[in-house]
CSV table of C-alpha atoms in Angstrom, one decimal:
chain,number,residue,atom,x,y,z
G,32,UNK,CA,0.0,0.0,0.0
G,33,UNK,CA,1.2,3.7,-0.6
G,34,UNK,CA,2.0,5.8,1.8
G,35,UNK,CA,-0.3,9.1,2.5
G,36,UNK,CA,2.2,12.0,1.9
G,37,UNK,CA,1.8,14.7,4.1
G,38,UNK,CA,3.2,18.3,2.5
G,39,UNK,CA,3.5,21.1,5.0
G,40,UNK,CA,4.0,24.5,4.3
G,41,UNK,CA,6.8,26.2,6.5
G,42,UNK,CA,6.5,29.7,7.2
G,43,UNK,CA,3.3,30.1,9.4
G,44,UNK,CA,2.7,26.1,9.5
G,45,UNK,CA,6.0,24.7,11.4
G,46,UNK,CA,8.4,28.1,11.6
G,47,UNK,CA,6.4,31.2,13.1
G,48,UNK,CA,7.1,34.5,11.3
G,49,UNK,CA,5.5,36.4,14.0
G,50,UNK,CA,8.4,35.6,16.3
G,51,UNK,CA,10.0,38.2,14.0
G,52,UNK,CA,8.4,41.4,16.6
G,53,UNK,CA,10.8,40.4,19.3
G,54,UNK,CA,13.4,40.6,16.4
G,55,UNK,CA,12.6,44.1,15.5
G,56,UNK,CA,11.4,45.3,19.5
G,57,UNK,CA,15.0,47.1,20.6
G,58,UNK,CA,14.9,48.8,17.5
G,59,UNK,CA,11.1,49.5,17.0
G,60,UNK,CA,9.7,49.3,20.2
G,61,UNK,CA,5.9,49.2,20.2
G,62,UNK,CA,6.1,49.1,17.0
G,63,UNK,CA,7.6,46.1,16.5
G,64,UNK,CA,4.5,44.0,16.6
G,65,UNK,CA,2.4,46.5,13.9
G,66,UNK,CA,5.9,46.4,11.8
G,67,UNK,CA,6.4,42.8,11.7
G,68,UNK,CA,2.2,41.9,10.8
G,69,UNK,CA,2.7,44.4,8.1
G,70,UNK,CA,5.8,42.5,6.8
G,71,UNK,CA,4.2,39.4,6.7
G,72,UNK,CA,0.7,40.4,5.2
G,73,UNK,CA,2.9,42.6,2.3
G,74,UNK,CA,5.1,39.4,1.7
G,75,UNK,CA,2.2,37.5,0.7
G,76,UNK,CA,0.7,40.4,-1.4
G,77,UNK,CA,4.1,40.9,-3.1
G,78,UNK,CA,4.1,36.9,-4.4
G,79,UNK,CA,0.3,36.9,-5.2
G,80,UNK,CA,0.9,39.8,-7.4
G,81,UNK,CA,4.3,38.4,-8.8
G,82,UNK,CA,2.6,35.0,-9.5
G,83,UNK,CA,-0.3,36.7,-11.6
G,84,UNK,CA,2.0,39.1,-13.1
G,85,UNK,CA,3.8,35.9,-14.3
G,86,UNK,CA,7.1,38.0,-12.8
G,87,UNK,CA,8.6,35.4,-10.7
G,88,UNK,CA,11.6,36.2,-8.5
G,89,UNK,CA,12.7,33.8,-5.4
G,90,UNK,CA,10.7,34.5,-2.5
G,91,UNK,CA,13.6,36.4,-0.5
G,92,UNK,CA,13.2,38.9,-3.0
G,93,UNK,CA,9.6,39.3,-1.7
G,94,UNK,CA,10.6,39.1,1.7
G,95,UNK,CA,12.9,42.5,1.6
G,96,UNK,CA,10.7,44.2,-0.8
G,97,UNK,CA,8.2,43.7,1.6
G,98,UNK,CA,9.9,44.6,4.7
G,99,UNK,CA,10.7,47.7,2.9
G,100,UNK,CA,7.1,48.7,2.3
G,101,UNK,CA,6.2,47.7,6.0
G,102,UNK,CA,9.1,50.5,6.8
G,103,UNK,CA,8.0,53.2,4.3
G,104,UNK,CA,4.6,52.4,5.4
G,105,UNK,CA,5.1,53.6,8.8
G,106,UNK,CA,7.1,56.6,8.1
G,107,UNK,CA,10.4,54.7,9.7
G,108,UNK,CA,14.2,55.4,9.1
G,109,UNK,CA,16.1,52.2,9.6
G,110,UNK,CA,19.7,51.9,7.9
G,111,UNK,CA,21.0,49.2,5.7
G,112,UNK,CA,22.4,47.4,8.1
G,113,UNK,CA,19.8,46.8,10.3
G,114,UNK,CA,17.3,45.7,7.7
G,115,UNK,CA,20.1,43.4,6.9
G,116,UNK,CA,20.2,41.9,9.9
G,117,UNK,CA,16.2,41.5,10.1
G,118,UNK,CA,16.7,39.6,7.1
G,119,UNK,CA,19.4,37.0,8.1
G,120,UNK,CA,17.0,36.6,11.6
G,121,UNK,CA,14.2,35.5,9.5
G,122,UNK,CA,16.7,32.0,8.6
G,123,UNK,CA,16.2,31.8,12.1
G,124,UNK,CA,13.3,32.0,13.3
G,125,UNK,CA,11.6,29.5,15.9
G,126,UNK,CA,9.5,26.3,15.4
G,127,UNK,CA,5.9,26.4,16.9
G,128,UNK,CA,6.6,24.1,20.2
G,129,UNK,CA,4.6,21.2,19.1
G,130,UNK,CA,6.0,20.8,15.9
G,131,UNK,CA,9.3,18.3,16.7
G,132,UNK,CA,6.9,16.5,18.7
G,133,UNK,CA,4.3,15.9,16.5
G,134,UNK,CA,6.3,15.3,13.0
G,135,UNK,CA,8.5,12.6,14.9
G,136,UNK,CA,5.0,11.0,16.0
G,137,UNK,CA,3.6,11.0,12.3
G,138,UNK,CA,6.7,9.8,10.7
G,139,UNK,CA,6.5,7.2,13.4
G,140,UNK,CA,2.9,6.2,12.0
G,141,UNK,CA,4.3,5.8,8.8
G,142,UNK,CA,3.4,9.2,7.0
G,143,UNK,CA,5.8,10.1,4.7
G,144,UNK,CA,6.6,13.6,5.1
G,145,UNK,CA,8.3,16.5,3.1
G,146,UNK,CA,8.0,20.2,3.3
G,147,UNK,CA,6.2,22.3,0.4
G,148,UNK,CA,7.2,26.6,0.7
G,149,UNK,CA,7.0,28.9,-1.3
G,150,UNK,CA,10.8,29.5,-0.3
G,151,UNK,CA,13.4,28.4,-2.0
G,152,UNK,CA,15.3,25.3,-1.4
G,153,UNK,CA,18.1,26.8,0.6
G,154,UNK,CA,16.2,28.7,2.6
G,155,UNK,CA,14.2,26.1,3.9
G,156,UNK,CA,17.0,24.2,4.5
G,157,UNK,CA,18.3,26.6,6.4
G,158,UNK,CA,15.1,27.4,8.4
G,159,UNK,CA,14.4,23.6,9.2
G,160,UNK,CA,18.0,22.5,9.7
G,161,UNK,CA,18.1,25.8,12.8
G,162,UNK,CA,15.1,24.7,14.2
G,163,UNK,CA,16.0,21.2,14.3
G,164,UNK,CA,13.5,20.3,11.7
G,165,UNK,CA,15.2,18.9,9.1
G,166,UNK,CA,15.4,15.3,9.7
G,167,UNK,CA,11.9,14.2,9.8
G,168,UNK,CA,11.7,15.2,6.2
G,169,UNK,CA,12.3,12.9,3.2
G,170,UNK,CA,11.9,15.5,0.6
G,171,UNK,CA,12.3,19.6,0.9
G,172,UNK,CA,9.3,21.0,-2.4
G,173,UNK,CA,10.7,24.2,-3.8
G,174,UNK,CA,7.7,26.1,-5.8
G,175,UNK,CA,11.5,27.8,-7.5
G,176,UNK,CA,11.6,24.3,-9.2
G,177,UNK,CA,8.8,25.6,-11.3
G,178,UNK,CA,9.2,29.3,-10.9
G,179,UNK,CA,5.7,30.3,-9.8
G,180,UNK,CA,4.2,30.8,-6.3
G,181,UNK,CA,1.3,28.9,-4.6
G,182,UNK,CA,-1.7,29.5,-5.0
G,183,UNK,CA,-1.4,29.1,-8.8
G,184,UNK,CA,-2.4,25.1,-9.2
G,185,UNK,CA,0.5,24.3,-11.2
G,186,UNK,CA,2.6,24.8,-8.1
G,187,UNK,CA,0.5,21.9,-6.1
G,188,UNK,CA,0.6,19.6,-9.4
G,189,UNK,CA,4.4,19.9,-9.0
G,190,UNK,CA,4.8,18.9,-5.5
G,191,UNK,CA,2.3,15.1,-6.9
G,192,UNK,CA,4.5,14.8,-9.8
G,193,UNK,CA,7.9,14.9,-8.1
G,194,UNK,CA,6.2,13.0,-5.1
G,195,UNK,CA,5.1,10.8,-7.8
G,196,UNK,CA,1.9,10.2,-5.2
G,197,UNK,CA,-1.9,10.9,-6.4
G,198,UNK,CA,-3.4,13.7,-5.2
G,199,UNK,CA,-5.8,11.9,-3.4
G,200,UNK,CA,-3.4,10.4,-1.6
G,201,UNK,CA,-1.6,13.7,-0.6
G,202,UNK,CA,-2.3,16.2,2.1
G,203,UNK,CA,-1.5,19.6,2.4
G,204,UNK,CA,-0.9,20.7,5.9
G,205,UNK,CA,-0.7,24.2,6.5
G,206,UNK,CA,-2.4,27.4,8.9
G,207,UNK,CA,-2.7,29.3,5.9
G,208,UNK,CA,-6.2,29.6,4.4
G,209,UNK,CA,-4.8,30.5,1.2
G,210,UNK,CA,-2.7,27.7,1.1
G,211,UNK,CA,-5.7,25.7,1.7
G,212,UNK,CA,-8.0,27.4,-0.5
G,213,UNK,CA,-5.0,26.8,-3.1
G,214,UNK,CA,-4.7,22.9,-2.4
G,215,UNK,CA,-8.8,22.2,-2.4
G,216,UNK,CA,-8.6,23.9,-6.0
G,217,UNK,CA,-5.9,21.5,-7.5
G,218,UNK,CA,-7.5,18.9,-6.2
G,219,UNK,CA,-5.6,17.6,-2.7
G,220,UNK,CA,-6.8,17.2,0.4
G,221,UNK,CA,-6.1,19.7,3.1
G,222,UNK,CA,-5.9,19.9,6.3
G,223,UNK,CA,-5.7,23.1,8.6
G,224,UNK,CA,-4.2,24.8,11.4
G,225,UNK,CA,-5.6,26.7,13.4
G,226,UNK,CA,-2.9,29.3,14.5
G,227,UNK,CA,-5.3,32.2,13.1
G,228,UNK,CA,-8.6,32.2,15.1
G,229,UNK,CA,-9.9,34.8,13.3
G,230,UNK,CA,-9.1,33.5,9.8
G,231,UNK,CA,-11.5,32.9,7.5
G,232,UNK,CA,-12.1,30.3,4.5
G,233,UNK,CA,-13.4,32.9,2.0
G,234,UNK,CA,-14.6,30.7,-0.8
G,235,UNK,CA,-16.6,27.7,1.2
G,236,UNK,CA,-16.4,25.0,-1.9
G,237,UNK,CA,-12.3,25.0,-0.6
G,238,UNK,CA,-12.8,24.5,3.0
G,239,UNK,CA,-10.4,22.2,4.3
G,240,UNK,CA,-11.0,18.0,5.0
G,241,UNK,CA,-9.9,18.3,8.2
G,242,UNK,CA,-9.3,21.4,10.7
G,243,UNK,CA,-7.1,20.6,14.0
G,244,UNK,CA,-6.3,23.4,16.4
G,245,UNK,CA,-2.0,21.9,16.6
G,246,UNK,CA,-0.4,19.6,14.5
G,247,UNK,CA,-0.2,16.9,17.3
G,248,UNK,CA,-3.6,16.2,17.0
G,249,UNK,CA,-2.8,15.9,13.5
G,250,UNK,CA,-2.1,12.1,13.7
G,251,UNK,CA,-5.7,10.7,15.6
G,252,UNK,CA,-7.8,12.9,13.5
G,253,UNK,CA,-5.9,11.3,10.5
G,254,UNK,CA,-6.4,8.4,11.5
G,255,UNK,CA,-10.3,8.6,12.0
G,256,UNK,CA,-10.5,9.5,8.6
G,257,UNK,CA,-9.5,6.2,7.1
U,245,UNK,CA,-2.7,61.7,-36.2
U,246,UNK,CA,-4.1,59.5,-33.8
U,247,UNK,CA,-5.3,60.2,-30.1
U,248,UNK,CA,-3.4,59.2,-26.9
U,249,UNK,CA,-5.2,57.3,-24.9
U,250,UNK,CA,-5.9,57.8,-21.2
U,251,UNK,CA,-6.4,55.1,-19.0
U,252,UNK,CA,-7.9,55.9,-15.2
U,253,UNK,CA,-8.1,53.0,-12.5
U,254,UNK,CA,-10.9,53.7,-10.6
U,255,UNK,CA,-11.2,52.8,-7.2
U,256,UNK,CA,-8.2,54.9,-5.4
U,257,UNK,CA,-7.4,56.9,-8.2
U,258,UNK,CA,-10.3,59.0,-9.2
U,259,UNK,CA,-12.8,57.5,-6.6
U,260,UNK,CA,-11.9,57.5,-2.5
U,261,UNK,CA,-12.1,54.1,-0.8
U,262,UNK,CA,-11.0,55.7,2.2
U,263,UNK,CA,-14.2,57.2,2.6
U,264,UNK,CA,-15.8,54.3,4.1
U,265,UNK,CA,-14.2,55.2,7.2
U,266,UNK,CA,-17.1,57.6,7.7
U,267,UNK,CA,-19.6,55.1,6.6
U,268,UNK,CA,-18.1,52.5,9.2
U,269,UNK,CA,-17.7,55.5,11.9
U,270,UNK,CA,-20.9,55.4,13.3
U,271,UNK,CA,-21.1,51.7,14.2
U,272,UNK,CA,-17.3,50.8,14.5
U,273,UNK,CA,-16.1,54.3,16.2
U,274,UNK,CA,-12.4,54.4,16.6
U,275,UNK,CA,-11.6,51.2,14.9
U,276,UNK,CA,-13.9,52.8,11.8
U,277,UNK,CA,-10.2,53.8,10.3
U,278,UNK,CA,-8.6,50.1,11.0
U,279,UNK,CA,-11.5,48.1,9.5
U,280,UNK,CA,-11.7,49.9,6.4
U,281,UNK,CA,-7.8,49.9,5.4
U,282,UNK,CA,-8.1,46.2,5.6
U,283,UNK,CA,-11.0,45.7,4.0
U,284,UNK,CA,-8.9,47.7,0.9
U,285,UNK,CA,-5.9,45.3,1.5
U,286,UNK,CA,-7.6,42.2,1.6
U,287,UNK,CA,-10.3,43.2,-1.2
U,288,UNK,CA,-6.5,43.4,-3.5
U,289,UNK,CA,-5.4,40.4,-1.6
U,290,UNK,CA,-8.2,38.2,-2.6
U,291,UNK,CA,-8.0,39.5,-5.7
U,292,UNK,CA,-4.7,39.2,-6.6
U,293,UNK,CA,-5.0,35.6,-5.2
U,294,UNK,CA,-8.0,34.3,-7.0
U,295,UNK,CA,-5.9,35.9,-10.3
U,296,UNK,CA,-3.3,33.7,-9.5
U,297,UNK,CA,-5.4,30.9,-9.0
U,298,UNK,CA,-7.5,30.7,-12.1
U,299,UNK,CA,-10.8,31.7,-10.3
U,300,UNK,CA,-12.4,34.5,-11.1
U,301,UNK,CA,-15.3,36.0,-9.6
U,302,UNK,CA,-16.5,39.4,-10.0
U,303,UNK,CA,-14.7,41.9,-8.1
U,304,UNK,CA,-17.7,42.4,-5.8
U,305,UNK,CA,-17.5,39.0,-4.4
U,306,UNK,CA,-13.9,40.1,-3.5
U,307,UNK,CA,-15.0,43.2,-2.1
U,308,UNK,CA,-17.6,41.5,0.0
U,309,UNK,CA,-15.6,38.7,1.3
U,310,UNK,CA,-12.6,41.6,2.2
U,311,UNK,CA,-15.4,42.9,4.4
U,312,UNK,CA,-16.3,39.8,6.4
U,313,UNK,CA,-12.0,39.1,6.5
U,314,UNK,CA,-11.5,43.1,8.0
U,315,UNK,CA,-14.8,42.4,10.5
U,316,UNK,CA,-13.7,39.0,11.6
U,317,UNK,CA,-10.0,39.9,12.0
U,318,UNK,CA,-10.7,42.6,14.2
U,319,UNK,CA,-13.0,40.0,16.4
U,320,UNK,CA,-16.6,42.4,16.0
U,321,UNK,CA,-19.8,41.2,15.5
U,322,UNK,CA,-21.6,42.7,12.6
U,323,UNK,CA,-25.0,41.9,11.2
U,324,UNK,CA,-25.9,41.1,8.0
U,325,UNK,CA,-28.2,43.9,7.0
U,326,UNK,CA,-25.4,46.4,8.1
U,327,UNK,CA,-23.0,44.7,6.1
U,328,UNK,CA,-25.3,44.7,3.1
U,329,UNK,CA,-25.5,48.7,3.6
U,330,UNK,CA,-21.9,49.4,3.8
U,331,UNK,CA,-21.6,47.0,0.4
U,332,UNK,CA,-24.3,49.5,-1.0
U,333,UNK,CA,-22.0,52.2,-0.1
U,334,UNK,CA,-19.6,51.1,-1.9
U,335,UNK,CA,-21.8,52.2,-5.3
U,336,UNK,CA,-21.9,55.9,-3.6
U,337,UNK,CA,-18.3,56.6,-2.4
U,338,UNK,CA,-17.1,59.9,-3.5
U,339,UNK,CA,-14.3,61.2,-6.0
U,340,UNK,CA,-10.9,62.9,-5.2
U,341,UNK,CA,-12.1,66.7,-4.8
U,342,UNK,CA,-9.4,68.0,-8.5
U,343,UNK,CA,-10.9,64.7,-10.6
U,344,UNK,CA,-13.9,66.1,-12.0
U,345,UNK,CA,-12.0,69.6,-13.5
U,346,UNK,CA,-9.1,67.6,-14.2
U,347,UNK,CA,-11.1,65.0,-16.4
U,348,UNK,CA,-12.9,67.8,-17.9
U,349,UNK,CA,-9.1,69.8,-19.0
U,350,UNK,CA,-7.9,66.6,-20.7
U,351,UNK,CA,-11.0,65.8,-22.6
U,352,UNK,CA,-11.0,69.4,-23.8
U,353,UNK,CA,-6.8,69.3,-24.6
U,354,UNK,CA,-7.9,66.2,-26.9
U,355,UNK,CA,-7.1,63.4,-24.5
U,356,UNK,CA,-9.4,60.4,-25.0
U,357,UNK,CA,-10.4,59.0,-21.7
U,358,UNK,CA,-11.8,55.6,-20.7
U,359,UNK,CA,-12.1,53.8,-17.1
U,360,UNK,CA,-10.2,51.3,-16.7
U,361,UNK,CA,-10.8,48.7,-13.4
U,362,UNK,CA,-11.4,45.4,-11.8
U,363,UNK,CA,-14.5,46.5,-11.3
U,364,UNK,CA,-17.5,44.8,-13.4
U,365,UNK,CA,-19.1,47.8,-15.9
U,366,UNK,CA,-21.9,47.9,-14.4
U,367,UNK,CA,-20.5,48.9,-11.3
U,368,UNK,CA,-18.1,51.4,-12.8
U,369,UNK,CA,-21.4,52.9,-14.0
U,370,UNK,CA,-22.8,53.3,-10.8
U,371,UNK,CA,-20.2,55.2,-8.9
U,372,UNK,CA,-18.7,57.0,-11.6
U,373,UNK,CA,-22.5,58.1,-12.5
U,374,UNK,CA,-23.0,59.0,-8.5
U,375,UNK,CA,-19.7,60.9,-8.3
U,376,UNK,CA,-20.8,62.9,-11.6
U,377,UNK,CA,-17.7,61.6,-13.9
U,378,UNK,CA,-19.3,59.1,-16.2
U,379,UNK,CA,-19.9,61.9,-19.2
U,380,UNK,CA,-16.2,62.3,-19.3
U,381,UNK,CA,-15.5,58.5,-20.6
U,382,UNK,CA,-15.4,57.3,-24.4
U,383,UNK,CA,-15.5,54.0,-22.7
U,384,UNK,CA,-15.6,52.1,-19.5
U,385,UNK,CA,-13.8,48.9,-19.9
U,386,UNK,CA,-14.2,46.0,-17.1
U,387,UNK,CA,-11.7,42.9,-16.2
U,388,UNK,CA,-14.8,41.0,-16.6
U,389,UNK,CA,-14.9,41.4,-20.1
U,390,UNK,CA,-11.9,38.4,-20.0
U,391,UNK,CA,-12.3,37.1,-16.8
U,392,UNK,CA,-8.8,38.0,-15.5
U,393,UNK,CA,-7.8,40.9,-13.0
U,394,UNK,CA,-5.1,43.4,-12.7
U,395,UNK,CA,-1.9,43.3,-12.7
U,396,UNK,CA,-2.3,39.9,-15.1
U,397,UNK,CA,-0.8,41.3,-18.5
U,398,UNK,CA,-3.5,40.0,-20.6
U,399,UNK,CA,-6.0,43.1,-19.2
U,400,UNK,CA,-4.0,45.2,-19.7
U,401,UNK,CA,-3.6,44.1,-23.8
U,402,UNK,CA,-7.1,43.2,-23.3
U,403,UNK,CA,-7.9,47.6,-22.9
U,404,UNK,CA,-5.3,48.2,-26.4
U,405,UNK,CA,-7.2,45.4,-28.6
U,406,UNK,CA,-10.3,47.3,-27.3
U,407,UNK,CA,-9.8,50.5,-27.7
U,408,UNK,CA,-7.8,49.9,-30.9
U,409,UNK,CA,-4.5,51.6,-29.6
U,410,UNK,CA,-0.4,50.7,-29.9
U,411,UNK,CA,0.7,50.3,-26.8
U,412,UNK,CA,3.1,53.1,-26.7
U,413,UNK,CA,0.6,55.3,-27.4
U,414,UNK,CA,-1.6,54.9,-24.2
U,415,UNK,CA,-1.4,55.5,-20.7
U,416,UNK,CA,-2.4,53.8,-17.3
U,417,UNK,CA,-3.1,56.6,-14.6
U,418,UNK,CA,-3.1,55.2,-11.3
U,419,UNK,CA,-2.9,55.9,-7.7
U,420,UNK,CA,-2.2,52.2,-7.4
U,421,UNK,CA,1.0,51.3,-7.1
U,422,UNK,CA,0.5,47.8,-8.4
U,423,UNK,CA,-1.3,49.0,-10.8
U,424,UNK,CA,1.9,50.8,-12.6
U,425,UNK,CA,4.2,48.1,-12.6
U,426,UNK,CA,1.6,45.7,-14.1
U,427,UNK,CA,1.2,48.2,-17.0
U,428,UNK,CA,4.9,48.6,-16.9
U,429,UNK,CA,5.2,44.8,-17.2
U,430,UNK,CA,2.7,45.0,-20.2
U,431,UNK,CA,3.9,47.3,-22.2
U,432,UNK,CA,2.1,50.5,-21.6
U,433,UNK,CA,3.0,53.9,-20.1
U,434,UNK,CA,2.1,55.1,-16.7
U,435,UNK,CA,1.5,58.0,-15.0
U,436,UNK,CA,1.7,57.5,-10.9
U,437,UNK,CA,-0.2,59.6,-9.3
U,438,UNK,CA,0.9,60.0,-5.7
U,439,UNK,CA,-2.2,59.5,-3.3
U,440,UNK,CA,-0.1,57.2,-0.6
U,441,UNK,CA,2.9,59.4,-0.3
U,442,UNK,CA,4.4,56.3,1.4
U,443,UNK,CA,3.8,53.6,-1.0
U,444,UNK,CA,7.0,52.0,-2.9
U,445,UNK,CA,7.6,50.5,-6.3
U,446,UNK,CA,9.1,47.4,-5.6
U,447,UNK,CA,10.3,46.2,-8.5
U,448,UNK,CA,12.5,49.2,-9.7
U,449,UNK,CA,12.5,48.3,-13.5
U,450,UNK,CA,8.9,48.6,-13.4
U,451,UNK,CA,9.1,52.6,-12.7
U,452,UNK,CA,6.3,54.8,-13.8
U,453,UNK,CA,7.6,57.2,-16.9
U,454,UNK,CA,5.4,60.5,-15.1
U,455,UNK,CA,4.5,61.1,-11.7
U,456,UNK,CA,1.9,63.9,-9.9
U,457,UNK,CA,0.5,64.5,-6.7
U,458,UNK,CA,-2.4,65.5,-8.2
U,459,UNK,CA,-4.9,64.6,-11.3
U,460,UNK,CA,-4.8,68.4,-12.3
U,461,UNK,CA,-0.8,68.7,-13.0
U,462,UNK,CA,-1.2,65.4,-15.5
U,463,UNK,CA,-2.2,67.7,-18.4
U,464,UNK,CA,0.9,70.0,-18.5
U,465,UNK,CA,2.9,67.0,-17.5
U,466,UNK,CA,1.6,65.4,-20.6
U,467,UNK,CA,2.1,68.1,-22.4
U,468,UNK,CA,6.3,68.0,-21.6
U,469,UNK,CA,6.3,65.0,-22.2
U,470,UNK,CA,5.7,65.0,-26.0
């Protein structure tokens, strides 16, 4: 029998960006928490408009241009150097606590699991290997392979093909209800976390299979599902 | 000798979105300012997203759905039939206070002028009829026509097949800043004009070629330009 493939986005999912406001706090101060949301939010605007624009660029790119914006936006003067150094923190950013726990559980059960970003390679290499990640993955799925940023479908038809799994045999895990929205349309099966209480599915025919409040209960409500 | 062409996004650019805030006020108080700036961002958002995924909808159901994102993201509870009212509003926000003389001076200096949005016509119509501008338009021409929004380079070929103009010889005027670089990406000209003194082109090859803080210095700038 195949093994159900589990594919889980990074950023948001296993690493959390928002650990990012203690990064910017002794320069920002109360700040920090408005800068860093803003960062985030325009980082996902940036590759949604990339991707339509058909103007892809590796996600890093996205990532300064964005923390630019979230700087101009609120009328801040930070030097070179110091955005710099937001940057390199962001390769080293925390896992969510349950995450070890719960990966080494479902790899245990016999999921076979790899991690899906819209990051390059590299940088989720980097991420994962710094928060102690790395090993519970057999494959690391690059959307740069294919140049083009999820949501677009072609990005989830990738990570089957060089799986070599059926979708319907394939989960994507992920907290991001664009992510989700983005698997339901090319056909997987999704399942989400709830890090965002106050995120919303905005197009109901993509709501997710399965919704779980931390990954470790990831595993038993997988399992009822059979 | 043939006309040049002048393109005018809608919603920003010669109509206020910003305005909501005082249609919100009265229910939502001091977070009247906070709900409407993301219900702009994530009515973009959505759309940009759904662009990249190959679903379209009209831009309405992104506008609608950016309103129940902004409500539920800032934890409110709002009822249907108020919702329903502030969409309504949406058909009745006001122009920029220079647009209406400004429109007037470059249809008189020979410009030909069309709207040019991700709204649907019909709701171009509407507001630009409410907010007294639709006599100055040869055309209004819609997304929906092909199903696709902005910044996806096909609308913006879509508005030169239409209108029957090279692209060299027309001009996207925008407040937006996505808006320029996906006419930029296309092909076209672009004149920025500067309502978010804070907003960044992120892609610096995609530059506007004229920039204004208002609509009423794009004639003479126009004019130097030749």
């Amino acid at each position: 029998m195949t093994q159900t493939l589990l594919a889980f986005d990074v950023y948001g999912t296993l690493i959390n960006p928002n650990a990012m406001a203690e990064v910017l706090r002794p320069t920002l101060q109360d700040q920090a928490e408005s800068v860093a949301a803003q960062w985030r939010a325009s980082q996902l605007q940036l590759s949604f408009r990339r991707g339509l624009m058909g103007r892809y660029v590796e996600f890093s790119v996205c990532t300064r241009d964005a923390l630019d914006v979230a700087i101009a936006a609120h009328e801040l003067e930070v030097d070179q150097a110091t955005r710099d150094d937001w940057m390199a923190a962001y390769s080293r950013l925390p896992a969510f606590e349950e995450v070890d726990g719960a990966l080494a559980s479902l790899v245990a059960a016999g999921y076979r699991c790899v991690a899906f970003s819209n990051g390059t390679e590299k940088a989720m290499q980097q991420v994962l290997e710094h928060a102690g990640l790395a090993h519970h993955f057999d494959a690391l799925v690059s959307v740069d392979d294919i140049k083009r940023f999820k949501p677009d479908p072609v990005v989830y038809h990738h990570l089957s093909r060089r799986m070599k799994v059926a979708h319907d045999n394939a989960w994507l895990v992920s907290s991001n209800n664009w992510d989700i929205q983005g698997a339901r349309h090319a056909g997987m099966k999704a399942a989400w976390i709830h890090r965002d209480r106050t995120a919303l599915i905005e197009d109901p025919s993509l709501a997710p299979n399965l919704e779980v409040d931390k990954l470790d209960e990831l595993a038993d409500k997988l399992a009822g599902m059979r």
